[in-house]
CSV table of C-alpha atoms and ligand atoms in Angstrom, one decimal:
chain,number,residue,atom,x,y,z
S,13,UNK,CA,157.0,164.0,-116.3
S,14,UNK,CA,160.3,163.1,-116.0
S,15,UNK,CA,163.3,165.9,-115.0
S,16,UNK,CA,165.9,166.1,-117.6
S,17,UNK,CA,168.1,163.1,-117.3
S,18,UNK,CA,171.5,164.4,-115.2
S,19,UNK,CA,173.9,161.9,-116.7
S,20,UNK,CA,174.0,161.6,-120.3
S,21,UNK,CA,171.1,161.3,-123.9
S,22,UNK,CA,170.9,158.6,-125.8
S,23,UNK,CA,171.9,159.7,-129.5
S,24,UNK,CA,170.1,158.2,-132.2
S,25,UNK,CA,171.4,159.7,-135.6
S,26,UNK,CA,172.9,157.6,-138.0
S,27,UNK,CA,171.5,153.7,-137.1
S,28,UNK,CA,168.5,154.5,-140.0
S,29,UNK,CA,167.4,150.4,-140.3
S,30,UNK,CA,169.3,149.6,-137.0
S,31,UNK,CA,167.8,152.6,-135.0
S,32,UNK,CA,164.2,150.8,-133.7
S,33,UNK,CA,166.4,147.9,-132.5
S,34,UNK,CA,169.8,150.3,-130.7
S,35,UNK,CA,166.8,152.0,-129.0
S,36,UNK,CA,164.9,149.8,-127.5
S,37,UNK,CA,168.3,148.4,-126.6
S,38,UNK,CA,169.9,151.8,-125.3
S,39,UNK,CA,166.4,151.3,-123.0
S,40,UNK,CA,167.2,148.1,-121.6
S,41,UNK,CA,170.5,149.2,-120.6
S,42,UNK,CA,169.7,151.8,-118.6
S,43,UNK,CA,169.5,155.3,-120.5
S,44,UNK,CA,166.5,157.8,-119.7
S,45,UNK,CA,167.0,159.8,-122.4
S,46,UNK,CA,166.2,159.6,-126.2
S,47,UNK,CA,166.9,162.5,-128.7
S,48,UNK,CA,166.4,162.6,-131.6
S,49,UNK,CA,164.9,165.1,-135.1
S,50,UNK,CA,162.5,164.6,-137.6
S,51,UNK,CA,165.1,165.6,-140.1
S,52,UNK,CA,165.0,161.7,-142.2
S,53,UNK,CA,169.0,162.7,-143.8
S,54,UNK,CA,170.2,162.1,-140.7
S,55,UNK,CA,167.3,160.5,-137.8
S,56,UNK,CA,164.8,157.3,-138.7
S,57,UNK,CA,162.9,159.4,-136.0
S,58,UNK,CA,159.8,157.1,-136.9
S,59,UNK,CA,162.7,154.1,-135.8
S,60,UNK,CA,162.7,155.9,-132.5
S,61,UNK,CA,159.3,155.4,-132.3
S,62,UNK,CA,159.1,151.6,-132.8
S,63,UNK,CA,161.6,151.0,-130.1
S,64,UNK,CA,160.0,153.5,-127.7
S,65,UNK,CA,157.1,151.0,-128.6
S,66,UNK,CA,158.7,147.4,-128.3
S,67,UNK,CA,160.5,149.0,-124.6
S,68,UNK,CA,156.7,149.9,-122.8
S,69,UNK,CA,155.2,146.6,-124.4
S,70,UNK,CA,158.5,144.9,-122.9
S,71,UNK,CA,157.8,146.4,-119.9
S,72,UNK,CA,161.1,148.0,-119.4
S,73,UNK,CA,160.1,151.2,-119.6
S,74,UNK,CA,157.0,153.9,-120.1
S,75,UNK,CA,156.7,156.8,-121.3
S,76,UNK,CA,156.7,159.0,-118.2
S,77,UNK,CA,159.7,157.5,-116.9
S,78,UNK,CA,161.6,158.5,-121.1
S,79,UNK,CA,163.3,161.8,-121.2
S,80,UNK,CA,162.4,162.2,-125.0
S,81,UNK,CA,163.9,165.4,-127.3
S,82,UNK,CA,163.3,165.7,-130.9
S,83,UNK,CA,164.1,169.1,-133.0
S,84,UNK,CA,163.3,171.4,-135.9
S,85,UNK,CA,165.4,171.5,-138.4
S,86,UNK,CA,165.0,174.2,-141.7
S,87,UNK,CA,164.9,172.9,-145.3
S,88,UNK,CA,168.2,174.0,-145.4
S,89,UNK,CA,169.2,170.8,-143.3
S,90,UNK,CA,166.5,168.1,-145.2
S,91,UNK,CA,167.2,166.3,-147.8
S,92,UNK,CA,164.0,165.7,-149.7
S,93,UNK,CA,162.1,163.5,-147.1
S,94,UNK,CA,160.8,167.4,-145.3
S,95,UNK,CA,158.3,166.4,-142.4
S,96,UNK,CA,156.5,169.6,-143.3
S,97,UNK,CA,155.0,171.8,-146.8
S,98,UNK,CA,157.8,173.7,-148.0
S,99,UNK,CA,156.0,176.8,-149.2
S,100,UNK,CA,154.0,177.1,-145.9
S,101,UNK,CA,155.4,179.7,-143.7
S,102,UNK,CA,157.9,178.8,-141.1
S,103,UNK,CA,155.1,178.9,-138.2
S,104,UNK,CA,153.1,176.0,-139.9
S,105,UNK,CA,156.3,174.1,-141.2
S,106,UNK,CA,157.3,174.4,-137.7
S,107,UNK,CA,153.1,172.9,-135.7
S,108,UNK,CA,154.0,170.2,-139.5
S,109,UNK,CA,156.9,168.8,-138.1
S,110,UNK,CA,155.5,168.8,-134.4
S,111,UNK,CA,152.8,167.3,-135.4
S,112,UNK,CA,154.9,164.5,-137.3
S,113,UNK,CA,157.5,164.0,-135.2
S,114,UNK,CA,154.4,163.0,-132.2
S,115,UNK,CA,153.4,160.4,-134.8
S,116,UNK,CA,156.6,159.0,-135.5
S,117,UNK,CA,157.3,158.6,-131.6
S,118,UNK,CA,153.6,157.7,-130.9
S,119,UNK,CA,153.1,160.4,-127.9
S,120,UNK,CA,151.3,163.2,-127.1
S,121,UNK,CA,154.4,165.1,-125.7
S,122,UNK,CA,157.5,165.6,-126.3
S,123,UNK,CA,159.8,166.7,-122.9
S,124,UNK,CA,162.4,168.8,-124.8
S,125,UNK,CA,161.5,170.0,-128.7
S,126,UNK,CA,165.1,171.9,-130.2
S,127,UNK,CA,166.4,173.9,-132.7
S,128,UNK,CA,168.2,171.6,-134.8
S,129,UNK,CA,169.7,175.4,-135.7
S,130,UNK,CA,169.7,178.1,-136.5
S,131,UNK,CA,168.8,180.1,-140.2
S,132,UNK,CA,172.7,181.6,-140.3
S,133,UNK,CA,175.8,181.3,-138.5
S,134,UNK,CA,176.0,184.5,-138.1
S,135,UNK,CA,173.1,185.8,-136.2
S,136,UNK,CA,169.3,184.6,-135.1
S,137,UNK,CA,168.3,186.3,-137.3
S,138,UNK,CA,164.1,187.2,-138.4
S,139,UNK,CA,163.5,183.7,-139.6
S,140,UNK,CA,164.8,182.0,-136.1
S,141,UNK,CA,162.7,184.5,-134.3
S,142,UNK,CA,159.6,183.1,-136.4
S,143,UNK,CA,161.1,179.6,-135.2
S,144,UNK,CA,160.9,180.4,-132.5
S,145,UNK,CA,157.7,181.8,-131.9
S,146,UNK,CA,156.5,179.1,-133.3
S,147,UNK,CA,157.7,176.4,-130.9
S,148,UNK,CA,156.8,178.1,-127.9
S,149,UNK,CA,153.4,178.4,-129.2
S,150,UNK,CA,153.9,174.2,-129.2
S,151,UNK,CA,155.1,174.7,-125.8
S,152,UNK,CA,152.3,176.6,-124.3
S,153,UNK,CA,150.1,174.7,-126.4
S,154,UNK,CA,151.3,171.5,-123.5
S,155,UNK,CA,152.8,169.3,-127.2
S,156,UNK,CA,156.5,170.1,-125.3
S,157,UNK,CA,156.9,170.6,-121.8
S,158,UNK,CA,160.8,172.6,-122.4
S,159,UNK,CA,162.2,174.3,-125.2
S,160,UNK,CA,166.5,174.3,-127.0
S,161,UNK,CA,168.2,174.9,-129.5
S,162,UNK,CA,171.7,173.9,-131.0
S,163,UNK,CA,174.7,174.4,-132.7
S,164,UNK,CA,174.3,177.9,-132.0
S,165,UNK,CA,177.1,180.4,-130.5
S,166,UNK,CA,177.6,182.7,-128.0
S,167,UNK,CA,176.6,186.1,-130.2
S,168,UNK,CA,172.9,183.7,-131.1
S,169,UNK,CA,171.9,183.8,-127.3
S,170,UNK,CA,173.2,187.1,-126.9
S,171,UNK,CA,171.1,188.6,-129.5
S,172,UNK,CA,168.0,186.4,-128.3
S,173,UNK,CA,168.5,188.0,-125.2
S,174,UNK,CA,169.1,191.5,-127.1
S,175,UNK,CA,165.7,190.8,-128.6
S,176,UNK,CA,164.0,189.7,-125.2
S,177,UNK,CA,163.0,186.3,-126.7
S,178,UNK,CA,162.3,183.8,-124.2
S,179,UNK,CA,165.6,182.0,-124.0
S,180,UNK,CA,165.2,178.1,-124.0
S,181,UNK,CA,166.3,175.7,-121.2
S,182,UNK,CA,169.2,173.2,-123.2
S,183,UNK,CA,172.0,174.0,-125.5
S,184,UNK,CA,173.2,171.5,-127.6
S,185,UNK,CA,176.3,172.2,-128.8
S,186,UNK,CA,179.3,170.2,-130.1
S,187,UNK,CA,181.9,170.2,-128.0
S,188,UNK,CA,185.7,171.0,-128.7
S,189,UNK,CA,188.0,171.0,-126.4
S,190,UNK,CA,190.3,173.7,-128.2
S,191,UNK,CA,187.6,175.8,-127.3
S,192,UNK,CA,187.4,174.7,-123.6
S,193,UNK,CA,184.7,172.6,-123.7
S,194,UNK,CA,182.7,175.3,-125.5
S,195,UNK,CA,183.5,177.3,-122.7
S,196,UNK,CA,181.9,180.3,-123.5
S,197,UNK,CA,178.3,179.0,-124.5
S,198,UNK,CA,178.4,176.6,-121.4
S,199,UNK,CA,179.0,180.3,-118.6
S,200,UNK,CA,176.9,181.6,-120.1
S,201,UNK,CA,174.4,178.6,-120.0
S,202,UNK,CA,175.5,177.7,-115.9
S,203,UNK,CA,174.6,181.6,-115.4
S,204,UNK,CA,171.0,181.6,-116.2
S,205,UNK,CA,170.1,178.0,-115.1
S,206,UNK,CA,170.5,176.5,-118.5
S,207,UNK,CA,171.8,172.9,-119.6
S,208,UNK,CA,174.2,172.3,-121.6
S,209,UNK,CA,174.6,169.0,-123.7
S,210,UNK,CA,177.8,168.3,-125.2
S,211,UNK,CA,177.7,166.2,-128.6
S,212,UNK,CA,180.7,164.7,-130.6
S,213,UNK,CA,182.7,164.9,-126.9
S,214,UNK,CA,185.0,161.1,-128.7
S,215,UNK,CA,184.6,161.9,-132.6
S,216,UNK,CA,185.3,166.0,-132.1
S,217,UNK,CA,188.5,165.2,-129.2
S,218,UNK,CA,190.3,162.5,-131.1
S,219,UNK,CA,193.6,164.1,-130.3
S,220,UNK,CA,192.1,164.2,-126.2
S,221,UNK,CA,191.5,160.8,-126.2
S,222,UNK,CA,195.4,160.2,-127.1
S,223,UNK,CA,197.2,163.0,-124.5
S,224,UNK,CA,199.1,161.3,-121.5
S,225,UNK,CA,197.0,163.7,-118.8
S,226,UNK,CA,194.1,161.1,-120.2
S,227,UNK,CA,195.0,157.5,-120.5
S,228,UNK,CA,197.0,158.3,-117.1
S,229,UNK,CA,194.1,158.8,-115.9
S,230,UNK,CA,192.3,156.2,-117.9
S,231,UNK,CA,195.4,153.7,-116.6
S,232,UNK,CA,194.9,154.4,-113.1
S,233,UNK,CA,190.9,154.3,-113.0
S,234,UNK,CA,190.8,150.9,-114.7
S,235,UNK,CA,188.9,152.9,-117.7
S,236,UNK,CA,188.9,154.2,-120.9
S,237,UNK,CA,190.0,157.5,-122.1
S,238,UNK,CA,186.0,158.1,-123.8
S,239,UNK,CA,185.6,156.7,-119.7
S,240,UNK,CA,187.3,160.4,-118.4
S,241,UNK,CA,186.2,162.5,-121.5
S,242,UNK,CA,182.4,161.6,-120.0
S,243,UNK,CA,183.3,161.7,-116.9
S,244,UNK,CA,184.5,165.0,-117.2
S,245,UNK,CA,181.9,166.3,-119.0
S,246,UNK,CA,179.8,165.0,-116.1
S,247,UNK,CA,182.0,166.9,-113.6
S,248,UNK,CA,181.4,170.3,-115.8
S,249,UNK,CA,177.8,170.0,-115.5
S,250,UNK,CA,177.3,169.1,-119.3
S,251,UNK,CA,174.7,166.8,-119.7
S,252,UNK,CA,176.5,164.5,-122.6
S,253,UNK,CA,175.2,162.4,-125.6
S,254,UNK,CA,176.6,158.9,-126.5
S,255,UNK,CA,174.9,157.4,-129.7
S,256,UNK,CA,177.2,154.4,-129.4
S,257,UNK,CA,175.8,151.3,-131.0
S,258,UNK,CA,178.0,148.5,-128.4
S,259,UNK,CA,176.4,147.1,-126.0
S,260,UNK,CA,179.7,146.8,-123.7
S,261,UNK,CA,180.3,151.2,-124.7
S,262,UNK,CA,176.8,151.5,-123.7
S,263,UNK,CA,177.5,150.1,-120.4
S,264,UNK,CA,181.0,152.0,-120.1
S,265,UNK,CA,179.2,155.4,-120.6
S,266,UNK,CA,176.9,155.4,-117.8
S,267,UNK,CA,179.0,154.0,-115.7
S,268,UNK,CA,181.4,157.1,-116.5
S,269,UNK,CA,180.1,158.9,-113.4
S,270,UNK,CA,181.4,156.3,-110.2
S,271,UNK,CA,185.0,157.6,-111.4
S,272,UNK,CA,186.7,159.7,-109.6
S,273,UNK,CA,188.4,162.9,-110.4
S,274,UNK,CA,189.7,165.6,-108.6
S,275,UNK,CA,188.8,168.6,-108.9
S,276,UNK,CA,192.4,170.4,-109.5
S,277,UNK,CA,192.4,166.6,-112.7
S,278,UNK,CA,188.5,168.2,-114.1
S,279,UNK,CA,190.5,172.1,-114.4
S,280,UNK,CA,193.5,169.7,-115.8
S,281,UNK,CA,191.1,168.7,-118.5
S,282,UNK,CA,189.0,171.7,-119.0
S,283,UNK,CA,192.1,174.0,-119.9
S,284,UNK,CA,194.3,171.1,-121.7
S,285,UNK,CA,193.3,171.7,-125.2
S,286,UNK,CA,192.1,175.3,-125.0
X,30,NAP,N1,172.4,168.8,-132.9
X,30,NAP,C1,173.2,168.3,-133.4
X,30,NAP,O1,173.2,169.6,-134.7
X,30,NAP,C2,173.9,166.9,-133.5
X,30,NAP,C3,174.5,166.9,-134.6
X,30,NAP,C4,175.6,165.1,-134.1
X,30,NAP,C5,175.2,164.5,-133.1
X,30,NAP,N2,173.6,165.1,-132.4
X,30,NAP,C6,174.1,164.3,-131.9
X,30,NAP,O2,174.5,163.7,-130.4
X,30,NAP,C7,174.2,161.8,-131.1
X,30,NAP,C8,175.8,161.6,-130.8
X,30,NAP,O3,176.5,162.4,-131.4
X,30,NAP,P1,178.0,161.7,-131.6
X,30,NAP,O4,177.9,163.2,-132.7
X,30,NAP,O5,178.5,162.8,-130.1
X,30,NAP,O6,178.5,160.8,-132.7
X,30,NAP,P2,177.7,159.1,-131.6
X,30,NAP,O7,177.2,158.7,-132.4
X,30,NAP,O8,177.9,159.4,-129.9
X,30,NAP,O9,179.3,158.9,-131.8
X,30,NAP,C9,180.6,158.5,-130.8
X,30,NAP,C10,181.4,157.8,-131.9
X,30,NAP,O10,182.1,157.2,-130.5
X,30,NAP,C11,182.2,155.3,-130.1
X,30,NAP,N3,181.8,155.2,-128.6
X,30,NAP,C12,180.8,155.7,-127.7
X,30,NAP,N4,180.8,155.3,-127.0
X,30,NAP,C13,182.7,154.6,-125.8
X,30,NAP,C14,183.4,154.5,-125.4
X,30,NAP,N5,182.7,154.1,-124.4
X,30,NAP,N6,184.3,154.0,-126.3
X,30,NAP,C15,184.7,153.9,-127.1
X,30,NAP,N7,183.9,154.6,-128.0
X,30,NAP,C16,182.7,154.5,-127.7
X,30,NAP,C17,181.4,155.5,-131.3
X,30,NAP,O11,181.4,154.0,-131.7
X,30,NAP,P3,180.8,152.9,-131.3
X,30,NAP,O12,179.4,152.9,-131.6
X,30,NAP,O13,180.8,151.7,-131.9
X,30,NAP,O14,180.3,152.7,-129.3
X,30,NAP,C18,181.1,156.1,-132.6
X,30,NAP,O15,182.4,155.6,-132.9
X,30,NAP,C19,173.4,161.7,-131.6
X,30,NAP,O16,173.3,160.4,-132.5
X,30,NAP,C20,172.7,163.0,-132.3
X,30,NAP,O17,171.7,162.9,-131.2
X,30,NAP,C21,173.6,166.4,-132.5
Protein backbone atom coordinates (compact mmCIF):
# COMPACT_ATOMS: atom_id res chain seq x y z
CA UNK A 1 0.00 0.00 0.00
CA UNK A 2 1.41 3.39 -0.93
CA UNK A 3 2.36 5.90 1.74
CA UNK A 4 0.77 9.34 1.35
CA UNK A 5 2.74 10.99 -1.45
CA UNK A 6 5.22 13.42 0.01
CA UNK A 7 5.19 15.97 -2.76
CA UNK A 8 1.89 16.58 -4.54
CA UNK A 9 -1.66 15.54 -5.05
CA UNK A 10 -3.05 15.97 -8.53
CA UNK A 11 -6.50 17.59 -8.26
CA UNK A 12 -9.19 16.51 -10.69
CA UNK A 13 -11.87 19.17 -10.14
CA UNK A 14 -13.50 21.09 -13.01
CA UNK A 15 -12.07 18.96 -15.82
CA UNK A 16 -15.30 17.42 -17.11
CA UNK A 17 -14.66 15.53 -20.37
CA UNK A 18 -10.93 16.11 -20.11
CA UNK A 19 -10.78 14.28 -16.77
CA UNK A 20 -9.72 10.84 -18.13
CA UNK A 21 -6.96 12.22 -20.36
CA UNK A 22 -5.65 14.67 -17.75
CA UNK A 23 -5.63 12.04 -15.00
CA UNK A 24 -3.66 9.70 -17.25
CA UNK A 25 -1.33 12.53 -18.28
CA UNK A 26 -0.68 13.47 -14.63
CA UNK A 27 0.31 9.87 -13.89
CA UNK A 28 2.55 9.77 -16.96
CA UNK A 29 4.20 13.01 -15.83
CA UNK A 30 4.99 11.51 -12.42
CA UNK A 31 2.15 12.35 -10.05
CA UNK A 32 1.38 9.46 -7.69
CA UNK A 33 -1.42 11.01 -5.66
CA UNK A 34 -4.88 11.72 -7.10
CA UNK A 35 -7.57 13.80 -5.39
CA UNK A 36 -11.20 13.58 -6.46
CA UNK A 37 -14.71 13.61 -4.95
CA UNK A 38 -18.05 11.90 -5.53
CA UNK A 39 -19.54 15.30 -6.29
CA UNK A 40 -20.53 15.42 -9.95
CA UNK A 41 -21.10 19.18 -9.73
CA UNK A 42 -17.33 19.79 -9.61
CA UNK A 43 -15.71 16.42 -10.31
CA UNK A 44 -16.14 13.63 -12.88
CA UNK A 45 -15.04 10.76 -10.62
CA UNK A 46 -15.90 8.05 -13.14
CA UNK A 47 -13.63 9.90 -15.58
CA UNK A 48 -10.81 9.67 -13.03
CA UNK A 49 -11.43 5.92 -12.99
CA UNK A 50 -11.19 5.84 -16.79
CA UNK A 51 -7.88 7.70 -16.66
CA UNK A 52 -6.54 5.34 -14.02
CA UNK A 53 -7.62 2.31 -16.05
CA UNK A 54 -5.86 3.67 -19.13
CA UNK A 55 -2.68 4.26 -17.12
CA UNK A 56 -2.82 0.74 -15.65
CA UNK A 57 -3.37 -0.77 -19.13
CA UNK A 58 -0.42 1.19 -20.54
CA UNK A 59 1.84 0.03 -17.69
CA UNK A 60 2.39 3.58 -16.40
CA UNK A 61 1.50 2.64 -12.82
CA UNK A 62 -0.16 -0.12 -10.85
CA UNK A 63 -3.01 0.48 -8.41
CA UNK A 64 -0.58 -0.14 -5.55
CA UNK A 65 1.64 2.74 -6.66
CA UNK A 66 -1.14 5.33 -6.65
CA UNK A 67 -2.54 7.12 -3.61
CA UNK A 68 -6.26 7.59 -4.30
CA UNK A 69 -8.28 10.09 -2.31
CA UNK A 70 -11.97 10.83 -2.67
CA UNK A 71 -14.65 12.57 -0.62
CA UNK A 72 -18.13 12.34 0.85
CA UNK A 73 -20.14 15.48 0.09
CA UNK A 74 -23.35 16.50 1.85
CA UNK A 75 -26.42 17.04 -0.32
CA UNK A 76 -26.06 20.80 0.17
CA UNK A 77 -22.79 20.70 -1.79
CA UNK A 78 -24.20 18.58 -4.62
CA UNK A 79 -26.39 19.25 -7.63
CA UNK A 80 -29.13 16.84 -8.74
CA UNK A 81 -26.58 14.13 -9.67
CA UNK A 82 -26.42 12.53 -6.23
CA UNK A 83 -24.35 9.44 -5.46
CA UNK A 84 -26.81 8.36 -2.74
CA UNK A 85 -30.49 8.28 -1.83
CA UNK A 86 -31.26 11.72 -0.35
CA UNK A 87 -34.08 10.17 1.69
CA UNK A 88 -31.70 7.75 3.39
CA UNK A 89 -30.07 8.56 6.71
CA UNK A 90 -26.57 10.05 6.65
CA UNK A 91 -24.81 6.81 7.59
CA UNK A 92 -26.47 5.07 4.64
CA UNK A 93 -25.55 7.99 2.36
CA UNK A 94 -21.89 7.60 3.34
CA UNK A 95 -21.98 3.86 2.59
CA UNK A 96 -23.73 4.45 -0.76
CA UNK A 97 -21.36 7.25 -1.75
CA UNK A 98 -18.35 5.09 -0.91
CA UNK A 99 -19.72 2.12 -2.89
CA UNK A 100 -20.28 4.42 -5.86
CA UNK A 101 -16.75 5.88 -5.56
CA UNK A 102 -15.18 2.43 -5.53
CA UNK A 103 -17.14 1.54 -8.66
CA UNK A 104 -16.13 4.81 -10.37
CA UNK A 105 -12.49 4.30 -9.47
CA UNK A 106 -12.37 0.59 -10.27
CA UNK A 107 -10.93 -0.42 -6.92
CA UNK A 108 -11.94 -2.20 -3.73
CA UNK A 109 -10.50 0.51 -1.47
CA UNK A 110 -9.29 4.08 -1.57
CA UNK A 111 -6.29 5.35 0.35
CA UNK A 112 -7.98 8.38 1.86
CA UNK A 113 -11.64 9.26 2.39
CA UNK A 114 -12.37 12.90 3.17
CA UNK A 115 -15.42 14.66 4.57
CA UNK A 116 -15.69 17.39 1.93
CA UNK A 117 -16.88 19.95 4.43
CA UNK A 118 -18.68 20.01 7.76
CA UNK A 119 -22.42 20.68 7.76
CA UNK A 120 -21.96 24.11 9.33
CA UNK A 121 -19.22 26.70 9.21
CA UNK A 122 -19.82 27.35 12.88
CA UNK A 123 -19.06 24.04 14.48
CA UNK A 124 -18.89 20.25 14.50
CA UNK A 125 -22.55 19.22 14.46
CA UNK A 126 -24.44 16.04 15.27
CA UNK A 127 -24.73 15.44 11.52
CA UNK A 128 -20.93 15.64 11.22
CA UNK A 129 -20.54 13.24 14.12
CA UNK A 130 -22.90 10.76 12.41
CA UNK A 131 -21.12 11.06 9.07
CA UNK A 132 -17.71 10.78 10.71
CA UNK A 133 -18.73 7.63 12.60
CA UNK A 134 -19.92 6.14 9.29
CA UNK A 135 -16.62 7.07 7.66
CA UNK A 136 -14.73 5.40 10.51
CA UNK A 137 -16.81 2.25 9.85
CA UNK A 138 -15.83 2.41 6.15
CA UNK A 139 -12.20 2.58 7.25
CA UNK A 140 -12.63 -0.31 9.69
CA UNK A 141 -14.21 -2.37 6.90
CA UNK A 142 -11.13 -1.76 4.74
CA UNK A 143 -12.74 0.43 2.10
CA UNK A 144 -10.35 3.28 2.92
CA UNK A 145 -7.00 3.21 4.65
CA UNK A 146 -7.12 6.73 6.05
CA UNK A 147 -9.60 9.51 6.78
CA UNK A 148 -9.59 13.25 6.30
CA UNK A 149 -11.67 16.39 6.70
CA UNK A 150 -11.78 19.41 4.43
CA UNK A 151 -12.83 23.04 4.63
CA UNK A 152 -12.50 23.14 8.40
CA UNK A 153 -11.65 25.89 10.84
CA UNK A 154 -9.55 25.33 13.93
CA UNK A 155 -12.79 25.30 15.94
CA UNK A 156 -14.09 22.26 14.07
CA UNK A 157 -10.95 20.33 14.91
CA UNK A 158 -11.01 21.43 18.53
CA UNK A 159 -14.64 20.34 18.82
CA UNK A 160 -13.76 16.95 17.34
CA UNK A 161 -11.21 16.59 20.13
CA UNK A 162 -13.72 17.73 22.75
CA UNK A 163 -16.28 15.22 21.44
CA UNK A 164 -13.74 12.42 21.70
CA UNK A 165 -13.88 11.78 17.96
CA UNK A 166 -11.01 10.05 16.24
CA UNK A 167 -8.90 12.72 14.57
CA UNK A 168 -8.38 12.65 10.80
CA UNK A 169 -5.04 11.87 9.23
CA UNK A 170 -5.54 14.69 6.70
CA UNK A 171 -6.90 18.19 6.69
CA UNK A 172 -7.49 19.64 3.23
CA UNK A 173 -8.04 23.41 3.24
CA UNK A 174 -7.95 26.39 0.93
CA UNK A 175 -4.72 28.08 1.89
CA UNK A 176 -4.76 31.86 2.12
CA UNK A 177 -1.46 33.69 2.54
CA UNK A 178 -3.26 36.51 4.38
CA UNK A 179 -4.13 34.00 7.12
CA UNK A 180 -0.48 33.04 7.54
CA UNK A 181 -1.16 30.25 5.05
CA UNK A 182 -3.73 28.77 7.48
CA UNK A 183 -1.16 28.96 10.29
CA UNK A 184 -3.45 27.85 13.14
CA UNK A 185 -4.81 24.78 11.39
CA UNK A 186 -1.34 23.82 10.16
CA UNK A 187 0.01 24.11 13.71
CA UNK A 188 -2.83 21.92 15.01
CA UNK A 189 -1.98 19.30 12.36
CA UNK A 190 1.77 19.46 12.96
CA UNK A 191 1.31 18.97 16.70
CA UNK A 192 -0.65 15.76 16.09
CA UNK A 193 1.21 14.21 13.19
CA UNK A 194 -1.63 15.04 10.79
CA UNK A 195 -0.88 16.00 7.20
CA UNK A 196 -2.11 19.38 5.97
CA UNK A 197 -3.17 19.39 2.32
CA UNK A 198 -3.28 22.87 0.80
CA UNK A 199 -5.35 23.83 -2.24
CA UNK A 200 -5.82 27.07 -4.17
CA UNK A 201 -2.24 27.94 -3.25
CA UNK A 202 -1.99 29.94 -6.47
CA UNK A 203 -5.55 31.07 -7.15
CA UNK A 204 -6.24 32.26 -3.57
CA UNK A 205 -2.99 34.20 -3.47
CA UNK A 206 -2.63 36.05 -6.76
CA UNK A 207 -1.21 39.13 -5.04
CA UNK A 208 1.53 36.98 -3.49
CA UNK A 209 2.59 35.73 -6.92
CA UNK A 210 3.29 39.37 -7.86
CA UNK A 211 5.05 40.26 -4.60
CA UNK A 212 8.69 41.37 -4.91
CA UNK A 213 9.90 38.74 -2.47
CA UNK A 214 8.42 35.97 -4.62
CA UNK A 215 9.35 37.39 -8.01
CA UNK A 216 12.88 38.07 -6.74
CA UNK A 217 13.35 34.50 -5.53
CA UNK A 218 11.88 33.20 -8.79
CA UNK A 219 14.36 35.27 -10.81
CA UNK A 220 17.27 34.05 -8.70
CA UNK A 221 16.24 30.40 -9.02
CA UNK A 222 15.36 30.61 -12.72
CA UNK A 223 11.88 29.49 -11.70
CA UNK A 224 8.33 30.81 -11.85
CA UNK A 225 6.54 32.51 -8.93
CA UNK A 226 4.15 29.54 -8.83
CA UNK A 227 7.09 27.20 -8.29
CA UNK A 228 8.36 29.35 -5.41
CA UNK A 229 4.94 29.15 -3.74
CA UNK A 230 4.87 25.36 -4.13
CA UNK A 231 8.46 25.09 -2.84
CA UNK A 232 7.45 27.14 0.18
CA UNK A 233 4.40 24.92 0.78
CA UNK A 234 6.58 21.80 0.72
CA UNK A 235 9.15 23.45 3.00
CA UNK A 236 6.56 24.11 5.72
CA UNK A 237 5.33 20.52 5.55
CA UNK A 238 2.22 20.87 3.42
CA UNK A 239 1.07 18.32 0.90
CA UNK A 240 0.07 20.72 -1.90
CA UNK A 241 -2.56 20.12 -4.56
CA UNK A 242 -2.28 21.23 -8.13
CA UNK A 243 -5.02 20.84 -10.67
CA UNK A 244 -3.09 22.16 -13.63
CA UNK A 245 -4.26 21.13 -17.08
CA UNK A 246 -0.89 21.95 -18.64
CA UNK A 247 1.87 19.37 -19.16
CA UNK A 248 4.45 22.14 -18.78
CA UNK A 249 2.99 23.25 -15.46
CA UNK A 250 2.83 19.61 -14.28
CA UNK A 251 6.57 19.35 -14.91
CA UNK A 252 7.22 22.69 -13.20
CA UNK A 253 5.05 21.88 -10.20
CA UNK A 254 6.76 18.52 -9.62
CA UNK A 255 10.20 20.11 -10.12
CA UNK A 256 9.57 22.83 -7.54
CA UNK A 257 10.84 20.62 -4.70
CA UNK A 258 14.40 20.92 -5.96
CA UNK A 259 14.46 24.72 -5.67
CA UNK A 260 16.67 26.01 -2.87
CA UNK A 261 15.05 28.32 -0.32
CA UNK A 262 16.81 29.14 2.94
CA UNK A 263 15.02 28.83 6.28
CA UNK A 264 14.95 32.64 6.50
CA UNK A 265 13.33 32.89 3.08
CA UNK A 266 10.71 30.31 4.02
CA UNK A 267 9.95 32.30 7.20
CA UNK A 268 9.70 35.52 5.19
CA UNK A 269 7.18 33.98 2.78
CA UNK A 270 5.22 32.53 5.70
CA UNK A 271 4.59 35.97 7.16
CA UNK A 272 4.52 37.92 3.91
CA UNK A 273 0.79 38.62 3.96
CA UNK A 274 -0.49 37.73 7.41
N1 LIG B 1 -11.74 20.30 -0.74
C1 LIG B 1 -12.25 21.25 -1.48
O1 LIG B 1 -13.30 21.83 -1.19
C2 LIG B 1 -11.54 21.66 -2.74
C3 LIG B 1 -11.86 22.87 -3.36
C4 LIG B 1 -11.15 23.24 -4.50
C5 LIG B 1 -10.17 22.41 -5.01
N2 LIG B 1 -9.89 21.23 -4.40
C6 LIG B 1 -8.89 20.31 -4.95
O2 LIG B 1 -7.70 21.01 -5.22
C7 LIG B 1 -7.34 20.85 -6.59
C8 LIG B 1 -6.59 22.07 -7.04
O3 LIG B 1 -7.48 23.16 -7.06
P1 LIG B 1 -6.97 24.64 -6.93
O4 LIG B 1 -8.09 25.44 -6.37
O5 LIG B 1 -5.67 24.64 -6.21
O6 LIG B 1 -6.80 25.15 -8.38
P2 LIG B 1 -6.12 24.48 -9.66
O7 LIG B 1 -7.12 23.70 -10.40
O8 LIG B 1 -4.87 23.80 -9.26
O9 LIG B 1 -5.84 25.75 -10.52
C9 LIG B 1 -4.68 26.43 -10.31
C10 LIG B 1 -4.48 27.41 -11.42
O10 LIG B 1 -3.10 27.55 -11.38
C11 LIG B 1 -2.57 27.33 -12.67
N3 LIG B 1 -1.26 26.65 -12.47
C12 LIG B 1 -0.96 25.45 -11.96
N4 LIG B 1 0.37 25.24 -11.94
C13 LIG B 1 0.90 26.35 -12.45
C14 LIG B 1 2.22 26.77 -12.69
N5 LIG B 1 3.28 26.00 -12.42
N6 LIG B 1 2.41 27.99 -13.23
C15 LIG B 1 1.36 28.81 -13.50
N7 LIG B 1 0.08 28.47 -13.30
C16 LIG B 1 -0.14 27.25 -12.77
C17 LIG B 1 -3.55 26.51 -13.41
O11 LIG B 1 -3.55 26.84 -14.78
P3 LIG B 1 -3.13 25.76 -15.88
O12 LIG B 1 -4.19 24.72 -15.88
O13 LIG B 1 -3.07 26.55 -17.15
O14 LIG B 1 -1.80 25.26 -15.45
C18 LIG B 1 -4.89 26.93 -12.79
O15 LIG B 1 -5.44 28.01 -13.49
C19 LIG B 1 -8.67 20.58 -7.28
O16 LIG B 1 -8.54 19.95 -8.52
C20 LIG B 1 -9.34 19.71 -6.27
O17 LIG B 1 -8.87 18.38 -6.39
C21 LIG B 1 -10.54 20.85 -3.27
